[in-house]
mmCIF file of C-alpha atoms in Angstrom:
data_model
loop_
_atom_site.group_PDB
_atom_site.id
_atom_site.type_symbol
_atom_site.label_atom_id
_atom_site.label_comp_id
_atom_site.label_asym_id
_atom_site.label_seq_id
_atom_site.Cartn_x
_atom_site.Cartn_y
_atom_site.Cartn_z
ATOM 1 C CA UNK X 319 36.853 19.240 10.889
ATOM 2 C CA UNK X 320 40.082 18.916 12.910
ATOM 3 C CA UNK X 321 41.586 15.795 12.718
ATOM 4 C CA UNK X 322 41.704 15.538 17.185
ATOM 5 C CA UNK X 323 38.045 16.584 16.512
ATOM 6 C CA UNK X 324 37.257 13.879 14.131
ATOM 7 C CA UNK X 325 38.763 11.478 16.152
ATOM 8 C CA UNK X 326 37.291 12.770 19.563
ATOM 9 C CA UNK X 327 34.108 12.314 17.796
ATOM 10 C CA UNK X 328 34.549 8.976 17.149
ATOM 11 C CA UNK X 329 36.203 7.723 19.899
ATOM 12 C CA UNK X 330 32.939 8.790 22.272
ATOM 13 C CA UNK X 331 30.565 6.902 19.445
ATOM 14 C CA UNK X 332 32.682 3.784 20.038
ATOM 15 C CA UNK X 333 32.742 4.209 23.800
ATOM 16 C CA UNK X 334 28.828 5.011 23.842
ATOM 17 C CA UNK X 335 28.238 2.023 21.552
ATOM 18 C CA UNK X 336 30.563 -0.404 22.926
ATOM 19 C CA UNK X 337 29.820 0.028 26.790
ATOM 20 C CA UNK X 338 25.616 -0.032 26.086
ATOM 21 C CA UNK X 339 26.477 -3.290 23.498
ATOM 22 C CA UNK X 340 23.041 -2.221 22.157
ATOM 23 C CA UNK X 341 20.894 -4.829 20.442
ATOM 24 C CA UNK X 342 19.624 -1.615 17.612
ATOM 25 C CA UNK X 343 21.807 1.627 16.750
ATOM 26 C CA UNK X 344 19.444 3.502 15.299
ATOM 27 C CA UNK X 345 21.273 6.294 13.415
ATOM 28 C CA UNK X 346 18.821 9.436 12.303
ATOM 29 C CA UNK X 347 20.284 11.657 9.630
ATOM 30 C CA UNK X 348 23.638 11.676 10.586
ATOM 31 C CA UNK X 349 25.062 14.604 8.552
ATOM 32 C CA UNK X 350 27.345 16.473 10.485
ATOM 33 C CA UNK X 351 29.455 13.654 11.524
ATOM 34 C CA UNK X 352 32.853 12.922 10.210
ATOM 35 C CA UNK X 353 32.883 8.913 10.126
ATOM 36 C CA UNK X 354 34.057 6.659 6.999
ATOM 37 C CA UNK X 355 32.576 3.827 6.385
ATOM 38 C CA UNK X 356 35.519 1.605 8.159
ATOM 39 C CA UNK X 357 35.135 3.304 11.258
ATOM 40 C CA UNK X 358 31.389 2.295 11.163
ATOM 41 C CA UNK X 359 32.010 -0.864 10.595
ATOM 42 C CA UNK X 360 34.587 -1.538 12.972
ATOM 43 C CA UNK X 361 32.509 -0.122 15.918
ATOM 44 C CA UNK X 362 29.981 -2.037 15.136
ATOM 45 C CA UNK X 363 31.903 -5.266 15.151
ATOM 46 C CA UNK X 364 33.401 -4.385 18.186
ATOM 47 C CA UNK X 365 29.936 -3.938 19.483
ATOM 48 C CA UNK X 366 28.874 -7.688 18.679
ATOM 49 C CA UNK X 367 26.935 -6.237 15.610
ATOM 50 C CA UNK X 368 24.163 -4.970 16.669
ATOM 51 C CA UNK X 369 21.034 -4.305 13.649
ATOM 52 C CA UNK X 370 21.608 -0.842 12.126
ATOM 53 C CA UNK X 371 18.191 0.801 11.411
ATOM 54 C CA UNK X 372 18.625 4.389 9.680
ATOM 55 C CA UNK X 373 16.253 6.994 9.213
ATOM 56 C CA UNK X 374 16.922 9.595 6.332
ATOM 57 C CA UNK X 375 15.096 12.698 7.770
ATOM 58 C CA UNK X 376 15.916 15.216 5.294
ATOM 59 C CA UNK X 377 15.143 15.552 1.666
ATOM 60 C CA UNK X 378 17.528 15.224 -0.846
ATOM 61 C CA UNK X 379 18.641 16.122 -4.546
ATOM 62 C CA UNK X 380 19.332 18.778 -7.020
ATOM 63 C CA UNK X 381 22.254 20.804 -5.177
ATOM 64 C CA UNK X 382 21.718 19.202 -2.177
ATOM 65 C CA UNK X 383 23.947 16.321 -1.968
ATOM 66 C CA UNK X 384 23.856 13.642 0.260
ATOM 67 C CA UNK X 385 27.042 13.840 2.610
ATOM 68 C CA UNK X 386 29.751 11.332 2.788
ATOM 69 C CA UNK X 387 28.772 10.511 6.628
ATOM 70 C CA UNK X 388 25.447 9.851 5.845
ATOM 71 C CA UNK X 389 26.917 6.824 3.072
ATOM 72 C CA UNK X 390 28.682 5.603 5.479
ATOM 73 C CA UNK X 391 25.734 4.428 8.007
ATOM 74 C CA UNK X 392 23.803 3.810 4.859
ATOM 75 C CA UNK X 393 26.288 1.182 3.620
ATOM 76 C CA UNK X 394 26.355 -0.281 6.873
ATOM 77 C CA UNK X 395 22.334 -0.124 7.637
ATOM 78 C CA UNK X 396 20.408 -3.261 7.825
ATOM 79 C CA UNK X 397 16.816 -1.163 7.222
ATOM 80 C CA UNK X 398 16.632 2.044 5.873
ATOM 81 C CA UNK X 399 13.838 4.950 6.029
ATOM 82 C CA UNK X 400 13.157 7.449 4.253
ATOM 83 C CA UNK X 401 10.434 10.504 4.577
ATOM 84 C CA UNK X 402 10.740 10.853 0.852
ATOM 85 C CA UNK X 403 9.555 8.502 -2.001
ATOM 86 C CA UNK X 404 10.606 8.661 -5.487
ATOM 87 C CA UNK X 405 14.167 9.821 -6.758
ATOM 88 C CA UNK X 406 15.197 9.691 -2.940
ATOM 89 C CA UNK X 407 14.159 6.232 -2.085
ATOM 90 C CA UNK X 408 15.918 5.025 -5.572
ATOM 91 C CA UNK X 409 18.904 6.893 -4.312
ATOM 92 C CA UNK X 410 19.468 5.621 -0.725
ATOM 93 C CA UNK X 411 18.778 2.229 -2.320
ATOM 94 C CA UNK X 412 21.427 2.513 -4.414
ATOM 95 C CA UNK X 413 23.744 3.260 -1.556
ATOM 96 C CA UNK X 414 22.248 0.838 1.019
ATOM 97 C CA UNK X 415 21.547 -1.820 -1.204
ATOM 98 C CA UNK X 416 18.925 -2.933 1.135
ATOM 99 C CA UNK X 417 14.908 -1.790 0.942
ATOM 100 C CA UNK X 418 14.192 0.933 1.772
ATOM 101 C CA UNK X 419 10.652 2.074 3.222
ATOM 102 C CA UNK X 420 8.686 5.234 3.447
ATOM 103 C CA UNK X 421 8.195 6.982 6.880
ATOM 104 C CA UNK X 422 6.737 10.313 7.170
ATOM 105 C CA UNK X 423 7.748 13.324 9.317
ATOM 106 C CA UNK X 424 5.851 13.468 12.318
ATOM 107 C CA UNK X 425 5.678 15.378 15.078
ATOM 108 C CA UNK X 426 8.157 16.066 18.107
ATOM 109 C CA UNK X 427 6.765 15.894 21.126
ATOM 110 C CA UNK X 428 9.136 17.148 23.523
ATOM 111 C CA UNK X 429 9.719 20.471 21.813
ATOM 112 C CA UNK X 430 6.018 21.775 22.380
ATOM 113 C CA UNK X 431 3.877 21.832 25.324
ATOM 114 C CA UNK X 432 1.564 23.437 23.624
ATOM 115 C CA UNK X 433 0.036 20.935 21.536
ATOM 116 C CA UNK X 434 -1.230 18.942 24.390
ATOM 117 C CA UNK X 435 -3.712 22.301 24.833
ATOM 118 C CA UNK X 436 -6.716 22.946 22.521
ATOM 119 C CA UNK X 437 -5.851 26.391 20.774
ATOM 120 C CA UNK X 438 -6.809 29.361 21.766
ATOM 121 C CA UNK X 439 -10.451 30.560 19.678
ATOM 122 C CA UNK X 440 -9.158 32.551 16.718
ATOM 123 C CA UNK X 441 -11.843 35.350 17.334
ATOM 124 C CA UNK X 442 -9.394 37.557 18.180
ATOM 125 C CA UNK X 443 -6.124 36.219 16.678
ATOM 126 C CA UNK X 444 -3.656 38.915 15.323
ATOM 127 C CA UNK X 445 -3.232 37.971 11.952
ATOM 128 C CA UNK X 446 -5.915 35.715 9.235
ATOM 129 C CA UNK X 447 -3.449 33.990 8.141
ATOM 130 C CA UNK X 448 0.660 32.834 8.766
ATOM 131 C CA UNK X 449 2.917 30.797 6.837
ATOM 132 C CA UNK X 450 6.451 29.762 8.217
ATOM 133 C CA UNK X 451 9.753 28.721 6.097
ATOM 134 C CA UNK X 452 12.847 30.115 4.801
ATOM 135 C CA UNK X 453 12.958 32.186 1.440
ATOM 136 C CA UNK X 454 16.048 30.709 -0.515
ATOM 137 C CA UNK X 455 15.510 32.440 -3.871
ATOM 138 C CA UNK X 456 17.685 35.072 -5.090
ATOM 139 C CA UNK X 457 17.529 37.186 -8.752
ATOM 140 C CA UNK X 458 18.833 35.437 -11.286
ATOM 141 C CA UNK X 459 20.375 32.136 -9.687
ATOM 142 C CA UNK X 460 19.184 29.044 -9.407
ATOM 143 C CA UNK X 461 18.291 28.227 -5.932
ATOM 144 C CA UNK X 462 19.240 25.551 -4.210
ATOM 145 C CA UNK X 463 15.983 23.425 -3.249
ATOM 146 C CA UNK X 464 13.484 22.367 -5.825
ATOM 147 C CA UNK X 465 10.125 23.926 -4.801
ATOM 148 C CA UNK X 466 11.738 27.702 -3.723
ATOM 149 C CA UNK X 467 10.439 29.432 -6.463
ATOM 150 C CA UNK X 468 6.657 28.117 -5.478
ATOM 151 C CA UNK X 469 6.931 28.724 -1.960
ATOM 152 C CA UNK X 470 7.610 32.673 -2.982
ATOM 153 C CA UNK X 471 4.720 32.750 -5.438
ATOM 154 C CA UNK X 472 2.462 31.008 -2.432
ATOM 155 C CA UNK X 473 3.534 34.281 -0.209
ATOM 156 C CA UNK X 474 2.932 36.490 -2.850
ATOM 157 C CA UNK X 475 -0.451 35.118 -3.673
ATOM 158 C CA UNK X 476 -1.308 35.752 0.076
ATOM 159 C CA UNK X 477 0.024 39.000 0.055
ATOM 160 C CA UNK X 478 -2.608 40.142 -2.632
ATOM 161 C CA UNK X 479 -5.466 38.369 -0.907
ATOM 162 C CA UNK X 480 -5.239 42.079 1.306
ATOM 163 C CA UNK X 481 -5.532 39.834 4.992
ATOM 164 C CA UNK X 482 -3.741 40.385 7.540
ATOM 165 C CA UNK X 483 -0.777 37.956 6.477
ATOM 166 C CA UNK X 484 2.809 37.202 8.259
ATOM 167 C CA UNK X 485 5.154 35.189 7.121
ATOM 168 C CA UNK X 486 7.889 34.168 9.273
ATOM 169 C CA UNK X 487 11.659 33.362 8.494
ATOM 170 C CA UNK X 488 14.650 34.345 6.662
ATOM 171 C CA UNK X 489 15.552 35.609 3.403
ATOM 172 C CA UNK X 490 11.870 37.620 3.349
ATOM 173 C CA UNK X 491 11.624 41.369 2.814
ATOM 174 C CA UNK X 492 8.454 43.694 3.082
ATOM 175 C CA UNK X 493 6.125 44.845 5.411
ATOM 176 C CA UNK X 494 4.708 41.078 6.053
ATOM 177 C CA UNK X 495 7.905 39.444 6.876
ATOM 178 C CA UNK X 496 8.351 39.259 10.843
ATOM 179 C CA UNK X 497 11.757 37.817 10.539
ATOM 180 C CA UNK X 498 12.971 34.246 11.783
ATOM 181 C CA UNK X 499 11.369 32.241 14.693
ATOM 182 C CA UNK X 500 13.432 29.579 16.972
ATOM 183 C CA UNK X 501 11.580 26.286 16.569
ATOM 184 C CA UNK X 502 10.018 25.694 19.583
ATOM 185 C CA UNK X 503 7.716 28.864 19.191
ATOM 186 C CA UNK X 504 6.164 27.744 16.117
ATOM 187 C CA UNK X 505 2.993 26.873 17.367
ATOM 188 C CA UNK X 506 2.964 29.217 20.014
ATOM 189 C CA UNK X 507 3.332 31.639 16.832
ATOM 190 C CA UNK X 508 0.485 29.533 14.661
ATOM 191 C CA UNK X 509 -1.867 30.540 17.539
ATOM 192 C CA UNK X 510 -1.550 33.850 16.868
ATOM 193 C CA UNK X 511 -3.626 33.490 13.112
ATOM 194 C CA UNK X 512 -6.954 31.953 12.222
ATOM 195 C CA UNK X 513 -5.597 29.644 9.973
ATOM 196 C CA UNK X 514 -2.118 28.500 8.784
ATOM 197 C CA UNK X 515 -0.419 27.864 5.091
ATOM 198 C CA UNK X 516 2.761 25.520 4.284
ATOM 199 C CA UNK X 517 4.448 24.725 1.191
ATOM 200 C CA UNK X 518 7.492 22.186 1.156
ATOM 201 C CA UNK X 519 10.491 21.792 -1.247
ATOM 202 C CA UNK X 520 11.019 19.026 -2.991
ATOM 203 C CA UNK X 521 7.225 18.808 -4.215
ATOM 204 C CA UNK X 522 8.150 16.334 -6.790
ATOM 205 C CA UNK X 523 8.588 13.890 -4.233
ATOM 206 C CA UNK X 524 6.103 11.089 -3.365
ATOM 207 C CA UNK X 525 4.635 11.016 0.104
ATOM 208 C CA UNK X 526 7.299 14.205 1.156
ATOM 209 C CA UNK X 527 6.150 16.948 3.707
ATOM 210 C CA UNK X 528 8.217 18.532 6.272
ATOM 211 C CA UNK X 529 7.743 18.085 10.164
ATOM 212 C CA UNK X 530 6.123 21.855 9.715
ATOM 213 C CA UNK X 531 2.818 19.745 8.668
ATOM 214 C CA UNK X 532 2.128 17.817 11.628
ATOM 215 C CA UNK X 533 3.542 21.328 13.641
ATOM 216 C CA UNK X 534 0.447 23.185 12.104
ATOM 217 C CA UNK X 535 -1.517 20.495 12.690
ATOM 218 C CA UNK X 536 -0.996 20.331 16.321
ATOM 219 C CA UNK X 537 -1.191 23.530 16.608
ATOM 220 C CA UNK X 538 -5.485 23.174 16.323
ATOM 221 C CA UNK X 539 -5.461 25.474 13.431
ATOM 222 C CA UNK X 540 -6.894 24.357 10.042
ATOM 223 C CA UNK X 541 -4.049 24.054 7.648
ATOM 224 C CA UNK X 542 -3.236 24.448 3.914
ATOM 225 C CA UNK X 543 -0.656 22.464 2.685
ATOM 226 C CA UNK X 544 0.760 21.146 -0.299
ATOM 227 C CA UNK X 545 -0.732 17.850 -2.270
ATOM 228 C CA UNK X 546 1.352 15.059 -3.896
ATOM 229 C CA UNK X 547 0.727 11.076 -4.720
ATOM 230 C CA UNK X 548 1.162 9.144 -1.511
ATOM 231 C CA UNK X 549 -0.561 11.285 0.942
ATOM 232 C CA UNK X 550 -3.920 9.691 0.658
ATOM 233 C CA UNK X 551 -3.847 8.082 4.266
ATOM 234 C CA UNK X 552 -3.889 12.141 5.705
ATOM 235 C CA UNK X 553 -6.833 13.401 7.216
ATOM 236 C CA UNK X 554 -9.013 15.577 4.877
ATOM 237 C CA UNK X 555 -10.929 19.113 5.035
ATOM 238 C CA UNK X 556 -13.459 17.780 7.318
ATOM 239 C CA UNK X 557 -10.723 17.440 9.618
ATOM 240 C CA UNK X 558 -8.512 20.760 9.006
ATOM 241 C CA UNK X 559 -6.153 19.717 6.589
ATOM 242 C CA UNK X 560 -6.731 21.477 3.025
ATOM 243 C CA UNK X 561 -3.783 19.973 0.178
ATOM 244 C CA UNK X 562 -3.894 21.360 -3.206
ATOM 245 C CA UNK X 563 -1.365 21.338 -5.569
ATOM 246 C CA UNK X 564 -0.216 24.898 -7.071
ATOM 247 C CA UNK X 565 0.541 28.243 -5.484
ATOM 248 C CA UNK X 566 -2.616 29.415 -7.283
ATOM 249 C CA UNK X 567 -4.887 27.070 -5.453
ATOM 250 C CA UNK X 568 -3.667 28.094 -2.575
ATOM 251 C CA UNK X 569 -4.210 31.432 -2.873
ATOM 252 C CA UNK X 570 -8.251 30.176 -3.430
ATOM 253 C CA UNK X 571 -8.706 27.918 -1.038
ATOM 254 C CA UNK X 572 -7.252 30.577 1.761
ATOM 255 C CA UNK X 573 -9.711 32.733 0.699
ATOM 256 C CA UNK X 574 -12.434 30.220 0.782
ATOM 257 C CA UNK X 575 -11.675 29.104 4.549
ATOM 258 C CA UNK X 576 -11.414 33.346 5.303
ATOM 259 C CA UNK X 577 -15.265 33.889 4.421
ATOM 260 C CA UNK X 578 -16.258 30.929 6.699
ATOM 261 C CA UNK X 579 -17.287 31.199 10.458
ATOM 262 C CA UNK X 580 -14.058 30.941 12.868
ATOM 263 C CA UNK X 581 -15.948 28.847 15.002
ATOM 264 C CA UNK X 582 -15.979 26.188 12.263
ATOM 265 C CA UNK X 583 -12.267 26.897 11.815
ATOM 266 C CA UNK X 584 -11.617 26.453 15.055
ATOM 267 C CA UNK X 585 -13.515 23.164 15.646
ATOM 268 C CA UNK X 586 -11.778 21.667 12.356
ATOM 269 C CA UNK X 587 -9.037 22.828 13.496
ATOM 270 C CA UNK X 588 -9.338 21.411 16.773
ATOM 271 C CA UNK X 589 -10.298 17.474 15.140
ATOM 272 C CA UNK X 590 -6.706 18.017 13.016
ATOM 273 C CA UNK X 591 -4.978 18.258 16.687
ATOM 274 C CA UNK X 592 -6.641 15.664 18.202
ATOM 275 C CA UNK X 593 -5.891 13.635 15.429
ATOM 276 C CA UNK X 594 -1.711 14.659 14.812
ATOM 277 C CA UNK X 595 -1.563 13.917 18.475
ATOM 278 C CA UNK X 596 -3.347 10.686 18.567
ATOM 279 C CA UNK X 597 -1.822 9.072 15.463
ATOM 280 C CA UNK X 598 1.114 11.385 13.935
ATOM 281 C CA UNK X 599 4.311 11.435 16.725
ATOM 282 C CA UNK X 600 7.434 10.699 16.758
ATOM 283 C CA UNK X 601 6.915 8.376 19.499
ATOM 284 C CA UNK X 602 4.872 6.345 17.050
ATOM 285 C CA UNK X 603 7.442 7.059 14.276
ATOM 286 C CA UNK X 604 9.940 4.872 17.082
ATOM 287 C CA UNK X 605 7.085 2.385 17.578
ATOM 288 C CA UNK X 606 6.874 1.806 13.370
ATOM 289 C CA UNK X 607 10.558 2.153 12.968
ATOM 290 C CA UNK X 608 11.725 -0.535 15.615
ATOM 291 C CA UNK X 609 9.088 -2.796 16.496
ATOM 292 C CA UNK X 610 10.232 -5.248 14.554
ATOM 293 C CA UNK X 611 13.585 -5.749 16.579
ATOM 294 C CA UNK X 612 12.729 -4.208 20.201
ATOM 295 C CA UNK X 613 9.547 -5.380 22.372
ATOM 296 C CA UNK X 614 7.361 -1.930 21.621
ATOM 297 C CA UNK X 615 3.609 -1.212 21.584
ATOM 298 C CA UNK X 616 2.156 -0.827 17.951
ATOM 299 C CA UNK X 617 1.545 1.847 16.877
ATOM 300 C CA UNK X 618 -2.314 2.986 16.420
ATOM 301 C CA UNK X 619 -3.518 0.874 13.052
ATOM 302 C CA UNK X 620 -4.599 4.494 11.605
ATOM 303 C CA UNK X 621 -2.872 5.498 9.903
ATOM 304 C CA UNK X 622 0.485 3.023 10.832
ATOM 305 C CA UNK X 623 -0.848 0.044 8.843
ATOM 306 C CA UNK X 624 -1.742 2.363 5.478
ATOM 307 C CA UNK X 625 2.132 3.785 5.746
ATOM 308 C CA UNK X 626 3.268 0.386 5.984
ATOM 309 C CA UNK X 627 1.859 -0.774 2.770
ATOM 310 C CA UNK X 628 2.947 2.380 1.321
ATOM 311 C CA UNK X 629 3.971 1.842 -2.037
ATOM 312 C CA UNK X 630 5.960 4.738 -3.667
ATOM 313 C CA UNK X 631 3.881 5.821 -7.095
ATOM 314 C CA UNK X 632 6.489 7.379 -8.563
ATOM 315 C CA UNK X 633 9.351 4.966 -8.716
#
C-alpha cells in the first residue's frame, strides 16, 4: 500500500476511535490493514485505553501466514478468540500472550433473508445434492490450505454416486461445476438440492468449521459435514446435521440420506434451521464475545455455556 494510503487509513481509525472514546474496540480479523503495532498502541492511548477484544476469524497455518496487521492488534488485545483450536490457538497465544478462547463461526444474519423462511419442500428441487467451496488444488504442487486435496476427493466421491450433483465455485472443471456464487445466494442456491455436503480446510484443527456450516444449516436442508474433536456440543442426525470424518464416509452417508423419504429430509432439515437460528448467530457470537465488558443479554445456555468450557483436545 501507498504510503498517503497507509496513512489515510490510519488517520480515519484514530479519528473513529478517538471521537466515539469507546469503552471496547473490538477488532475482527483485521488482515488487510496496514497498522504497526505503535500506531495501535498510540491510538489506543489516545483513546483513554479502551479493552481490546479480538476475534481471529480465519484459519491459519501451513502457507497461510498470519499477516503483520493482524500481530499488531494481537499484541495489543486484552482477550483473544479464535474459531480454531489446536496449532492456531498455541499460535495466537504466542503472539498475544494473553488466553486465548475458542469461538465458533456462526452465522450472519444480515446477509440472508432467507433463513428466517422454512425451505422450500425438496420434492421438486433441481439437483439431490450441492456442495459449495473453492477448488485450490493444482497437478503436482502443493496447495496452499491443508484439507484441499480431501475436499476434491469428497466431489469426486459424489460425482460417482450418479445423482444429480453441483458443486459450486472456482477452480472446478466438468460437467457438475456451475461456476462461482456471490455469498449472499448461498442459501438461496442450497434450496435448490435435497440435501447439502461441506468439507472445510484445516481439518486437523480442533473445534474448526467454516461459517458455510451454520449457512447450510439455516438453509433447512439436512447437512453433511466434516467431524473433528471439539464439536460435540453440535446438534446431531436427528436434527440434520450428519459429521463423519473421511471423504469416503461421505460419499456413504450421502447415499444413505438419498434412499430416505424427502419428507423426513425436509423435517430434519427444518429442526437444523430452527435450531442455527435460535442458538448459532453472530448476534450471539457478540453476546459471548463481549458480555463480559458491555451490559448485553446472554446468550441462550445451549449451546453458549458448553463453548465456554470448551477445552481444546488437541493442545
Amino acid at each position: 500500500m501507498a504510503r498517503g494510503g497507509r496513512e489515510a487509513a490510519l488517520a480515519t481509525l484514530e479519528r473513529t476511535v478517538v471521537e466515539s472514546r469507546p469503552d471496547v474496540v473490538f477488532v475482527q480479523s483485521p488482515h488487510g490493514f496496514p497498522f504497526s503495532y505503535e500506531d495501535v498502541v498510540r491510538v489506543l492511548r489516545t483513546a483513554g485505553s479502551p479493552v481490546v477484544v479480538y476475534q481471529e476469524g480465519d484459519a491459519w497455518g501451513g502457507n497461510k501466514r498470519l499477516p503483520p496487521s493482524s500481530h499488531s492488534w494481537l499484541r495489543a488485545a486484552d482477550v483473544v478468540f479464535s474459531v480454531a483450536g489446536g496449532a492456531q490457538l498455541i499460535m495466537l497465544q504466542a503472539i498475544a500472550r494473553v488466553p486465548v478462547r475458542y469461538v465458533p463461526h456462526t452465522l450472519p444474519l444480515d446477509c440472508f433473508p432467507e433463513q428466517d423462511r422454512p425451505a422450500p419442500p425438496g420434492d421438486h428441487a433441481a439437483f439431490d445434492v450441492v456442495t459449495i467451496g473453492n477448488s485450490v488444488t493444482r497437478a503436482r504442487v502443493v496447495p496452499r490450505l491443508p484439507g484441499a486435496w480431501e475436499r476434491v476427493r469428497v466431489v469426486r466421491g459424489l460425482r460417482r454416486l450418479g445423482c444429480r450433483f453441483g458443486v459450486f465455485g472456482a477452480g472446478w472443471h466438468g460437467p457438475h461445476a456451475l461456476g462461482p456464487i456471490p455469498f449472499e445466494q448461498q442459501i438461496a442456491v442450497l434450496h435448490t438440492a435435497r440435501i447439502s455436503v461441506g468439507w472445510d480446510h484445516y481439518g486437523h484443527y480442533p473445534g474448526y468449521f467454516s461459517d458455510r456450516l451454520p449457512i447450510c444449516g439455516a438453509a433447512g436442508r439436512v447437512h453433511v459435514g466434516q467431524a473433528r474433536p471439539g464439536m460435540g456440543w453440535l446438534p446431531g442426525p436427528r436434527d440434520g446435521l450428519h459429521l463423519v470424518r473421511t471423504p469416503r464416509e461421505v460419499k456413504v452417508r450421502v447415499r444413505e440420506l438419498l434412499a430416505q423419504e424427502q419428507r423426513e429430509l425436509d423435517l430434519s432439515g427444518e429442526r437444523l434451521r430452527r435450531w442455527v437460528g435460535a442458538r448459532l448467530t453472530d448476534l450471539q457470537s457478540l453476546q459471548f464475545m463481549l458480555g463480559d465488558f458491555l451490559p448485553l443479554p446472554p446468550p441462550p445456555s445451549d449451546p453458549w455455556q458448553r463453548i465456554s468450557a470448551w477445552e481444546d483436545c488437541a493442545g
